[in-house]
Coordinates of C-alpha atoms and ligand atoms in Angstrom, one line a residue:
M93 CA 15.1 -3.4 -2.7
I94 CA 12.6 -1.9 -5.1
E95 CA 13.8 -1.1 -8.6
L96 CA 11.8 0.5 -11.4
R97 CA 13.5 0.4 -14.8
E98 CA 12.3 2.7 -17.5
V99 CA 8.7 2.2 -16.5
V100 CA 6.1 3.5 -18.9
K101 CA 2.4 3.4 -18.1
R102 CA -0.2 4.5 -20.6
Y103 CA -3.9 4.6 -20.3
G104 CA -5.0 5.0 -23.8
E105 CA -3.7 8.4 -24.9
V106 CA -2.6 9.4 -21.4
V107 CA 1.0 8.7 -20.5
A108 CA 0.8 8.4 -16.7
L109 CA 4.4 7.3 -16.3
D110 CA 6.9 8.3 -18.9
G111 CA 10.1 6.3 -18.3
V112 CA 10.6 6.2 -14.6
S113 CA 13.7 4.6 -13.1
L114 CA 14.1 4.5 -9.4
K115 CA 15.9 2.4 -6.8
V116 CA 14.7 2.2 -3.2
E117 CA 16.9 0.3 -0.8
A118 CA 15.4 -2.2 1.6
G119 CA 14.6 -0.3 4.8
E120 CA 14.6 3.1 3.1
W121 CA 11.8 5.7 3.6
V122 CA 11.2 7.6 0.4
S123 CA 8.7 10.5 0.1
I124 CA 7.1 11.0 -3.3
M125 CA 6.0 14.5 -4.2
G126 CA 4.4 16.0 -7.3
P127 CA 1.4 17.8 -8.6
S128 CA -2.0 16.2 -9.1
G129 CA -2.0 13.9 -12.1
S130 CA 1.8 13.5 -12.2
G131 CA 1.6 9.7 -11.8
K132 CA 2.3 9.2 -8.1
S133 CA -0.7 6.9 -7.5
T134 CA 0.0 5.0 -10.7
M135 CA 3.6 4.4 -9.5
L136 CA 2.4 2.9 -6.2
H137 CA -0.2 0.8 -7.9
L138 CA 2.4 -0.7 -10.2
I139 CA 4.8 -1.4 -7.3
A140 CA 2.0 -3.1 -5.5
G141 CA 1.3 -5.3 -8.5
L142 CA -2.3 -3.9 -8.8
D143 CA -1.5 -3.2 -12.4
T144 CA 1.3 -3.8 -14.9
P145 CA 3.5 -1.3 -16.8
T146 CA 3.0 -0.8 -20.5
S147 CA 6.8 -1.2 -20.8
G148 CA 9.8 -1.4 -18.5
S149 CA 10.1 -3.6 -15.4
I150 CA 9.6 -3.5 -11.7
L151 CA 11.7 -5.6 -9.4
V152 CA 11.1 -6.2 -5.7
A153 CA 13.8 -8.1 -3.8
G154 CA 15.0 -9.5 -7.1
E155 CA 11.5 -10.7 -8.2
E156 CA 10.1 -9.2 -11.3
V157 CA 6.6 -8.2 -10.2
S158 CA 5.8 -6.7 -13.6
A159 CA 6.3 -10.1 -15.3
M160 CA 4.2 -12.1 -12.8
S161 CA 0.8 -13.6 -13.6
A162 CA -2.2 -11.8 -12.1
E163 CA -2.5 -14.6 -9.5
A164 CA 1.2 -14.3 -8.6
R165 CA 0.9 -10.5 -8.3
A166 CA -2.1 -10.9 -6.0
E167 CA -0.1 -13.4 -3.8
F168 CA 2.9 -11.0 -3.8
R169 CA 0.7 -8.2 -2.7
R170 CA -1.0 -10.2 0.1
C171 CA 2.3 -11.4 1.5
R172 CA 4.7 -8.5 1.0
V173 CA 2.8 -5.2 0.8
G174 CA 0.7 -3.1 3.1
M175 CA -1.3 -0.2 1.6
V176 CA -2.6 2.9 3.2
F177 CA -4.9 5.4 1.4
Q178 CA -6.0 9.0 1.8
Q179 CA -9.7 7.9 2.0
F180 CA -9.0 5.1 4.6
H181 CA -11.3 2.7 2.7
L182 CA -12.7 0.9 5.7
I183 CA -16.0 -1.0 5.5
P184 CA -18.2 1.5 7.3
Y185 CA -20.7 -0.9 8.9
L186 CA -18.1 -3.3 10.2
T187 CA -16.3 -2.7 13.5
A188 CA -12.6 -1.7 13.7
L189 CA -11.8 -5.2 14.7
E190 CA -13.9 -6.7 11.9
N191 CA -12.1 -4.5 9.3
V192 CA -8.7 -5.8 10.5
M193 CA -10.0 -9.4 10.6
L194 CA -11.4 -9.1 7.1
A195 CA -7.9 -8.3 5.9
Q196 CA -6.5 -11.3 7.9
Y197 CA -9.1 -13.4 6.1
I198 CA -7.8 -12.2 2.7
H199 CA -4.2 -12.9 3.7
S200 CA -4.6 -16.1 5.7
I201 CA -6.9 -16.9 8.6
P202 CA -8.7 -14.5 10.9
D203 CA -7.3 -14.4 14.4
E204 CA -9.0 -12.1 16.8
D205 CA -6.2 -11.9 19.3
E206 CA -3.7 -11.0 16.6
A207 CA -6.1 -8.4 15.2
L208 CA -6.5 -6.8 18.7
L209 CA -2.7 -6.7 19.0
A210 CA -2.6 -4.8 15.6
L211 CA -5.2 -2.4 16.9
E212 CA -3.3 -2.0 20.2
R213 CA -0.1 -1.1 18.4
V214 CA -1.9 1.9 16.7
G215 CA -3.6 2.9 19.9
M216 CA -7.0 1.7 18.9
A217 CA -7.7 -1.4 21.0
H218 CA -10.2 0.6 23.1
R219 CA -12.3 1.3 20.0
A220 CA -12.1 -2.3 18.6
R221 CA -15.9 -2.8 18.8
A222 CA -16.9 0.5 17.4
E223 CA -18.3 0.7 13.9
A224 CA -15.8 2.2 11.5
A225 CA -18.3 4.8 10.3
K226 CA -18.5 6.2 13.9
L227 CA -14.8 6.7 14.2
S228 CA -13.1 10.1 13.5
G229 CA -10.9 10.4 10.5
G230 CA -7.7 10.0 12.6
E231 CA -9.1 6.9 14.2
Q232 CA -10.1 5.4 10.9
Q233 CA -6.6 6.0 9.5
R234 CA -5.1 4.3 12.5
V235 CA -7.4 1.3 12.0
A236 CA -6.4 1.3 8.3
I237 CA -2.7 1.2 9.3
A238 CA -3.5 -1.7 11.6
R239 CA -5.2 -3.5 8.7
A240 CA -2.1 -2.8 6.5
L241 CA 0.1 -4.4 9.1
V242 CA -1.7 -7.7 9.7
N243 CA 0.4 -9.6 7.2
D244 CA 3.6 -8.1 8.6
P245 CA 4.6 -6.6 5.3
G246 CA 8.2 -5.5 4.5
I247 CA 6.9 -2.8 2.2
I248 CA 4.4 -0.1 3.1
L249 CA 2.9 2.0 0.3
A250 CA 1.0 5.0 1.5
D251 CA -0.9 7.3 -0.9
E252 CA -1.4 10.7 0.7
P253 CA -2.0 9.1 4.1
T254 CA -2.4 12.3 6.0
G255 CA -4.4 14.1 3.3
N256 CA -7.6 14.0 5.2
L257 CA -6.2 14.5 8.7
D258 CA -5.7 17.5 11.0
A259 CA -2.3 18.3 12.4
G260 CA -2.7 16.3 15.6
N261 CA -3.7 13.1 13.7
E262 CA -1.0 13.8 11.1
A263 CA 1.6 13.7 13.9
V264 CA 0.1 10.4 15.2
V265 CA 0.4 8.8 11.8
L266 CA 3.9 10.1 11.3
E267 CA 5.0 8.6 14.6
L268 CA 3.6 5.3 13.5
F269 CA 5.5 5.5 10.2
R270 CA 8.7 6.3 12.2
E271 CA 8.2 3.1 14.2
L272 CA 7.6 1.1 11.0
A273 CA 10.8 2.5 9.5
E274 CA 12.7 1.7 12.6
E275 CA 11.6 -1.9 12.3
G276 CA 13.4 -2.0 9.0
R277 CA 10.4 -1.8 6.7
T278 CA 10.6 0.0 3.4
L279 CA 8.2 3.0 3.1
L280 CA 7.1 4.8 0.0
V281 CA 4.9 7.7 1.0
V282 CA 3.1 10.0 -1.5
T283 CA 2.4 13.3 0.1
H284 CA 1.8 17.0 -0.6
N285 CA 2.8 17.9 3.0
A286 CA 6.4 19.2 3.4
E287 CA 6.6 18.0 7.0
V288 CA 5.5 14.5 6.2
A289 CA 7.9 14.4 3.2
G290 CA 10.7 15.7 5.4
A291 CA 10.3 12.8 7.8
G292 CA 11.6 10.3 5.2
D293 CA 15.1 9.6 4.2
R294 CA 14.8 11.5 0.9
V295 CA 12.3 13.1 -1.4
V296 CA 11.6 12.0 -5.0
R297 CA 9.8 14.6 -7.2
I298 CA 7.7 13.5 -10.1
H299 CA 6.3 15.7 -12.8
H300 CA 4.3 14.7 -15.9
G301 CA 5.2 11.1 -15.3
R302 CA 8.9 11.7 -15.0
I303 CA 11.2 11.8 -12.0
E304 CA 12.9 15.2 -11.7
N305 CA 15.6 14.1 -9.2
G306 CA 16.9 10.6 -8.5
Ligands
ADP652 N1 -7.2 3.8 -14.5 C1 -6.9 4.9 -15.2 N2 -7.5 5.1 -16.4 C2 -7.2 6.2 -17.2 N3 -6.4 7.2 -16.8 C3 -5.8 7.0 -15.6 C4 -6.1 5.9 -14.8 N4 -5.3 6.1 -13.6 C5 -4.7 7.3 -13.8 N5 -4.9 7.8 -15.0 C6 -4.4 9.1 -15.5 O1 -3.0 9.0 -15.3 C7 -2.4 10.3 -14.9 C8 -1.7 10.0 -13.6 O2 -2.7 9.7 -12.6 P1 -2.3 9.4 -11.1 O3 -1.2 8.4 -11.0 O4 -3.5 9.1 -10.4 O5 -1.7 10.8 -10.6 P2 -1.4 11.4 -9.1 O6 -1.6 10.3 -8.2 O7 0.0 12.0 -9.2 O8 -2.4 12.5 -8.9 C9 -3.6 11.2 -14.8 O9 -3.7 11.9 -16.1 C10 -4.8 10.3 -14.7 O10 -6.0 10.9 -15.2
MG653 MG1 -2.9 10.2 -6.6

């Protein structure tokens, strides 16, 4: 379970999150919607332990991520969280396979067979040796999902994962998310897309750093 308790995040004068409380059950798929600048990415960053709240606390499976040292947060993120972004963030001059193996290296040890399996599961094994920059947007996002899965994370945090994709590739990514949810993983997916949002178990709406519905 992920639990945010009265989380406030300030960047100087800007209040990005203004007292957010939220509970997400293990295995739940929650869609997060809200206008640009409402605090959605900030919320994912804090849950991933990339940053800490100004006040309030964040618990993941009973562990208080917001109280951990920077090292412990990095370890938490490596072991428990997979992240997917709108801009894919692959290293353009490395191959698909190398991008996945680089993530393995950060998590533990590179294993080419395992990396190929991760690419296979997102339907990208046939493009394993292609440079990331030469892949289409949809292919790059599938590689990015393979990369997010190499540490077998229980939690997937996705920030507008279909924001740069056409309808066909959006459907491919949604199907992958359905599989991840069926495997019992917890998914938090920020999206502006009603269809993507509707695929989850429920929608949480955020506005000016506050949740409008629980
Ligand atoms: N690292 C940062 N430094 C300063 N301000 C930030 C930073 N990250 C986010 N903000 C501000 O916090 C608010 C929420 O941003 P963000 O969480 O990115 O919103 P969203 O993802 O919903 O578009 C915005 O006003 C944004 O400018
Ligand atoms: Mg954002």
